[in-house]
Amino acid sequence: EPEVTQTPSHQVTQMGQEVILRCVPISNHLYFYWYRQILGQKVEFLVSFYNNEISEKSEIFDDQFSVERPDGSNFTLKIRSTKLEDSAMYFCASNPEGSSYNEQFFGPGTRLTVL
Amino acid sequence: AQKITQTQPGMFVQEKEAVTLDCTYDTSDPSYGLFWYKQPSSGEMIFLIYQGSYDQQNATEGRYSLNFQKARKSANLVISASQLGDSAMYFCAIFTQGGSEKLVFGKGTKLTVNP
């Protein structure tokens, strides 16, 4: 069964450093998402991406964040200058079509720790 | 804006018994989908069950069923014959077709199954 994959599973970085979180969505999917879950809290939407551009972003997704689909298979989330409060689990998700589906497929997540 | 409310921070159930996890939602969009995800201690998000707003019957997936009461805006998850492996966080989420295409999650319920 196809699945969304994410690398790395755990990333530790120093405050102020740049990090890139990588995702490989399911191959025939069209919509891609990043979500964030701070430890012990609910899952929060960051950004959605369709047709090679951002379709929506949340208030959390400020200028420090960017997303890219560089080669048609990978979907990346970059944080330019990490802050302590960026420590969280980051989930990538994809689905085949945005308006009529019955599941948003989640990756296993990347746990980001900012020291 | 869409909102999910899960009023039970924690629930306990004896192995082999049934348990109901509550979820109420708020949306002005007539077309939406409701999801339940399981998050074990390992952190991944596991899709359990989906209910569309126009579905006539309550969704069922194995031991999981969704008690969908549209007039009350509730979408409670029922787990029958609980197993020790059901111990996890459970998140209810809503997706609306008319607005932005993202999942909005509740704060979750931590289920503990006792032997």
Short mmCIF file of C-alpha atoms in Angstrom, two decimals:
data_model
loop_
_atom_site.label_atom_id
_atom_site.label_comp_id
_atom_site.label_asym_id
_atom_site.label_seq_id
_atom_site.Cartn_x
_atom_site.Cartn_y
_atom_site.Cartn_z
CA GLU A 1 0.00 0.00 0.00
CA PRO A 2 1.47 3.39 -0.94
CA GLU A 3 2.39 5.66 1.93
CA VAL A 4 3.75 9.09 2.69
CA THR A 5 7.34 9.02 3.89
CA GLN A 6 9.24 11.64 5.87
CA THR A 7 12.90 12.15 6.63
CA PRO A 8 14.53 12.48 9.03
CA SER A 9 12.47 10.90 11.76
CA HIS A 10 14.18 13.07 14.35
CA GLN A 11 16.17 16.27 13.86
CA VAL A 12 18.07 18.12 16.54
CA THR A 13 19.31 21.61 15.76
CA GLN A 14 20.65 24.72 17.43
CA MET A 15 18.52 27.83 17.70
CA GLY A 16 19.04 30.07 14.70
CA GLN A 17 20.01 27.25 12.36
CA GLU A 18 18.17 26.37 9.18
CA VAL A 19 16.41 23.03 8.89
CA ILE A 20 14.80 21.28 5.96
CA LEU A 21 12.22 18.60 6.57
CA ARG A 22 11.56 16.27 3.69
CA CYS A 23 8.47 14.42 2.60
CA VAL A 24 7.66 12.13 -0.29
CA PRO A 25 3.89 12.19 -0.85
CA ILE A 26 2.00 9.39 -2.52
CA SER A 27 2.82 9.59 -6.22
CA ASN A 28 -0.58 10.33 -7.75
CA HIS A 29 -1.65 12.80 -5.08
CA LEU A 30 -2.21 16.43 -5.94
CA TYR A 31 -2.59 18.25 -2.62
CA PHE A 32 0.13 18.45 -0.03
CA TYR A 33 0.10 19.74 3.52
CA TRP A 34 2.32 20.40 6.48
CA TYR A 35 0.95 20.22 10.00
CA ARG A 36 2.64 20.81 13.33
CA GLN A 37 2.03 19.29 16.74
CA ILE A 38 3.74 20.80 19.76
CA LEU A 39 4.24 18.16 22.44
CA GLY A 40 0.99 17.45 24.25
CA GLN A 41 -1.08 19.73 22.05
CA LYS A 42 -3.36 19.35 19.09
CA VAL A 43 -2.31 19.09 15.49
CA GLU A 44 -2.23 22.48 13.75
CA PHE A 45 -2.35 23.28 10.06
CA LEU A 46 0.66 25.11 8.64
CA VAL A 47 0.33 25.22 4.87
CA SER A 48 -1.31 23.59 1.88
CA PHE A 49 0.26 23.30 -1.56
CA TYR A 50 -1.34 22.63 -4.91
CA ASN A 51 -0.20 23.01 -8.48
CA ASN A 52 3.25 24.11 -7.39
CA GLU A 53 2.10 26.95 -5.22
CA ILE A 54 0.84 27.63 -1.74
CA SER A 55 -2.95 27.54 -1.65
CA GLU A 56 -3.32 28.47 2.00
CA LYS A 57 -1.16 29.16 5.00
CA SER A 58 -1.87 29.67 8.68
CA GLU A 59 -0.72 32.45 10.98
CA ILE A 60 2.03 30.15 12.21
CA PHE A 61 3.53 29.99 8.72
CA ASP A 62 5.46 33.25 8.80
CA ASP A 63 8.42 34.44 6.73
CA GLN A 64 10.70 31.95 8.46
CA PHE A 65 8.88 29.09 6.79
CA SER A 66 8.87 28.06 3.15
CA VAL A 67 7.79 25.05 1.16
CA GLU A 68 8.99 23.65 -2.10
CA ARG A 69 8.39 20.76 -4.43
CA PRO A 70 11.78 20.76 -6.12
CA ASP A 71 11.64 17.66 -8.29
CA GLY A 72 8.06 16.44 -8.62
CA SER A 73 8.38 13.86 -5.88
CA ASN A 74 9.80 15.54 -2.78
CA PHE A 75 7.89 18.14 -0.76
CA THR A 76 10.03 20.11 1.67
CA LEU A 77 9.45 22.42 4.59
CA LYS A 78 12.25 24.83 5.39
CA ILE A 79 12.61 26.80 8.57
CA ARG A 80 15.24 29.49 7.97
CA SER A 81 16.19 30.43 11.52
CA THR A 82 14.78 28.04 14.08
CA LYS A 83 13.43 29.17 17.42
CA LEU A 84 12.95 27.18 20.59
CA GLU A 85 9.19 27.26 20.04
CA ASP A 86 9.58 25.51 16.69
CA SER A 87 10.26 22.30 18.60
CA ALA A 88 7.40 20.03 17.57
CA MET A 89 6.39 17.04 15.51
CA TYR A 90 5.93 18.02 11.87
CA PHE A 91 3.59 15.95 9.75
CA CYS A 92 3.38 15.92 6.01
CA ALA A 93 0.09 14.82 4.43
CA SER A 94 -1.29 14.38 0.95
CA ASN A 95 -4.51 13.49 -0.76
CA PRO A 96 -5.51 12.78 -4.34
CA GLU A 97 -8.02 15.56 -4.66
CA GLY A 98 -8.96 18.31 -2.33
CA SER A 99 -12.67 18.57 -2.71
CA SER A 100 -13.99 15.06 -2.50
CA TYR A 101 -11.96 12.46 -0.73
CA ASN A 102 -12.23 10.38 2.36
CA GLU A 103 -8.79 10.35 3.80
CA GLN A 104 -5.83 12.63 4.18
CA PHE A 105 -2.76 10.42 4.25
CA PHE A 106 -0.25 11.36 6.93
CA GLY A 107 3.43 10.60 7.04
CA PRO A 108 5.05 9.26 10.21
CA GLY A 109 6.28 12.72 11.20
CA THR A 110 9.60 14.39 11.92
CA ARG A 111 10.30 15.29 15.50
CA LEU A 112 12.21 18.58 15.53
CA THR A 113 14.08 19.56 18.66
CA VAL A 114 15.56 23.06 18.82
CA LEU A 115 18.18 23.59 21.53
CA ALA B 1 -14.34 29.01 10.69
CA GLN B 2 -14.45 25.37 11.61
CA LYS B 3 -14.04 24.11 15.15
CA ILE B 4 -13.77 20.72 16.81
CA THR B 5 -14.45 20.20 20.51
CA GLN B 6 -13.36 17.12 22.37
CA THR B 7 -14.45 17.49 25.98
CA GLN B 8 -12.83 14.36 27.41
CA PRO B 9 -9.10 14.87 28.05
CA GLY B 10 -8.83 11.29 29.28
CA MET B 11 -10.93 8.15 29.24
CA PHE B 12 -10.49 4.74 30.84
CA VAL B 13 -12.06 1.50 29.70
CA GLN B 14 -11.73 -2.14 30.64
CA GLU B 15 -10.39 -4.52 28.05
CA LYS B 16 -13.16 -6.05 25.91
CA GLU B 17 -15.65 -3.32 26.78
CA ALA B 18 -16.96 -0.63 24.43
CA VAL B 19 -16.08 3.03 24.79
CA THR B 20 -17.41 6.22 23.24
CA LEU B 21 -15.18 9.22 22.57
CA ASP B 22 -17.05 12.47 22.14
CA CYS B 23 -16.63 14.99 19.37
CA THR B 24 -18.73 18.01 18.51
CA TYR B 25 -18.08 20.28 15.58
CA ASP B 26 -19.00 23.68 14.31
CA THR B 27 -19.11 24.72 10.69
CA SER B 28 -21.35 26.81 8.48
CA ASP B 29 -20.38 24.85 5.39
CA PRO B 30 -23.06 22.34 4.29
CA SER B 31 -20.50 19.95 2.83
CA TYR B 32 -17.84 18.57 5.14
CA GLY B 33 -16.11 15.43 6.29
CA LEU B 34 -15.36 14.23 9.78
CA PHE B 35 -12.35 12.12 10.60
CA TRP B 36 -10.96 10.23 13.53
CA TYR B 37 -7.24 9.60 13.88
CA LYS B 38 -5.37 7.49 16.42
CA GLN B 39 -1.98 8.61 17.67
CA PRO B 40 -0.07 6.00 19.67
CA SER B 41 2.87 6.91 21.85
CA SER B 42 5.18 6.43 18.86
CA GLY B 43 3.65 9.59 17.36
CA GLU B 44 2.28 8.66 13.97
CA MET B 45 -1.23 9.64 12.90
CA ILE B 46 -3.32 6.63 11.95
CA PHE B 47 -6.54 7.19 10.04
CA LEU B 48 -9.46 5.30 11.59
CA ILE B 49 -12.74 6.36 10.07
CA TYR B 50 -14.45 8.99 7.94
CA GLN B 51 -18.00 10.33 7.78
CA GLY B 52 -19.24 12.63 5.03
CA SER B 53 -21.89 15.18 5.84
CA TYR B 54 -24.25 13.76 3.22
CA ASP B 55 -23.71 10.13 4.12
CA GLN B 56 -27.01 8.54 5.07
CA GLN B 57 -25.53 5.81 7.21
CA ASN B 58 -23.09 5.94 10.08
CA ALA B 59 -19.60 4.90 9.07
CA THR B 60 -18.14 1.65 10.36
CA GLU B 61 -14.64 0.20 10.04
CA GLY B 62 -14.16 -3.03 11.89
CA ARG B 63 -14.35 -2.30 15.62
CA TYR B 64 -14.75 1.43 14.97
CA SER B 65 -18.05 3.10 14.30
CA LEU B 66 -19.01 6.72 14.11
CA ASN B 67 -22.21 7.87 15.78
CA PHE B 68 -23.07 10.78 13.52
CA GLN B 69 -25.83 13.07 14.74
CA LYS B 70 -25.97 15.90 12.24
CA ALA B 71 -28.60 17.99 14.00
CA ARG B 72 -26.53 17.94 17.18
CA LYS B 73 -23.29 18.42 15.24
CA SER B 74 -21.73 15.48 16.95
CA ALA B 75 -19.53 12.70 15.57
CA ASN B 76 -18.68 10.37 18.42
CA LEU B 77 -16.29 7.48 17.91
CA VAL B 78 -17.36 4.13 19.32
CA ILE B 79 -14.71 1.47 19.84
CA SER B 80 -16.15 -1.95 20.52
CA ALA B 81 -14.35 -4.77 22.32
CA SER B 82 -11.44 -2.57 23.46
CA GLN B 83 -7.95 -4.01 23.24
CA LEU B 84 -4.80 -3.03 25.13
CA GLY B 85 -3.39 -1.78 21.84
CA ASP B 86 -6.19 0.79 21.61
CA SER B 87 -4.49 2.85 24.33
CA ALA B 88 -3.54 6.07 22.53
CA MET B 89 -4.57 9.64 21.82
CA TYR B 90 -7.60 10.00 19.59
CA PHE B 91 -8.20 13.10 17.52
CA CYS B 92 -11.37 14.18 15.80
CA ALA B 93 -10.98 16.46 12.77
CA ILE B 94 -13.13 18.24 10.21
CA PHE B 95 -12.55 19.10 6.59
CA THR B 96 -14.85 21.46 4.73
CA GLN B 97 -15.12 21.65 0.97
CA GLY B 98 -16.37 25.18 0.71
CA GLY B 99 -13.54 26.79 2.54
CA SER B 100 -9.88 26.12 2.81
CA GLU B 101 -8.93 22.55 2.23
CA LYS B 102 -7.30 21.61 5.46
CA LEU B 103 -8.05 19.47 8.48
CA VAL B 104 -8.96 21.22 11.71
CA PHE B 105 -8.29 19.05 14.74
CA GLY B 106 -9.64 18.87 18.25
CA LYS B 107 -7.41 18.69 21.31
CA GLY B 108 -7.74 14.95 21.53
CA THR B 109 -8.76 12.34 24.09
CA LYS B 110 -6.26 10.05 25.75
CA LEU B 111 -7.72 6.56 25.97
CA THR B 112 -6.32 4.04 28.42
CA VAL B 113 -7.44 0.44 28.18
CA ASN B 114 -7.04 -1.46 31.43
CA PRO B 115 -6.45 -5.22 31.52
#
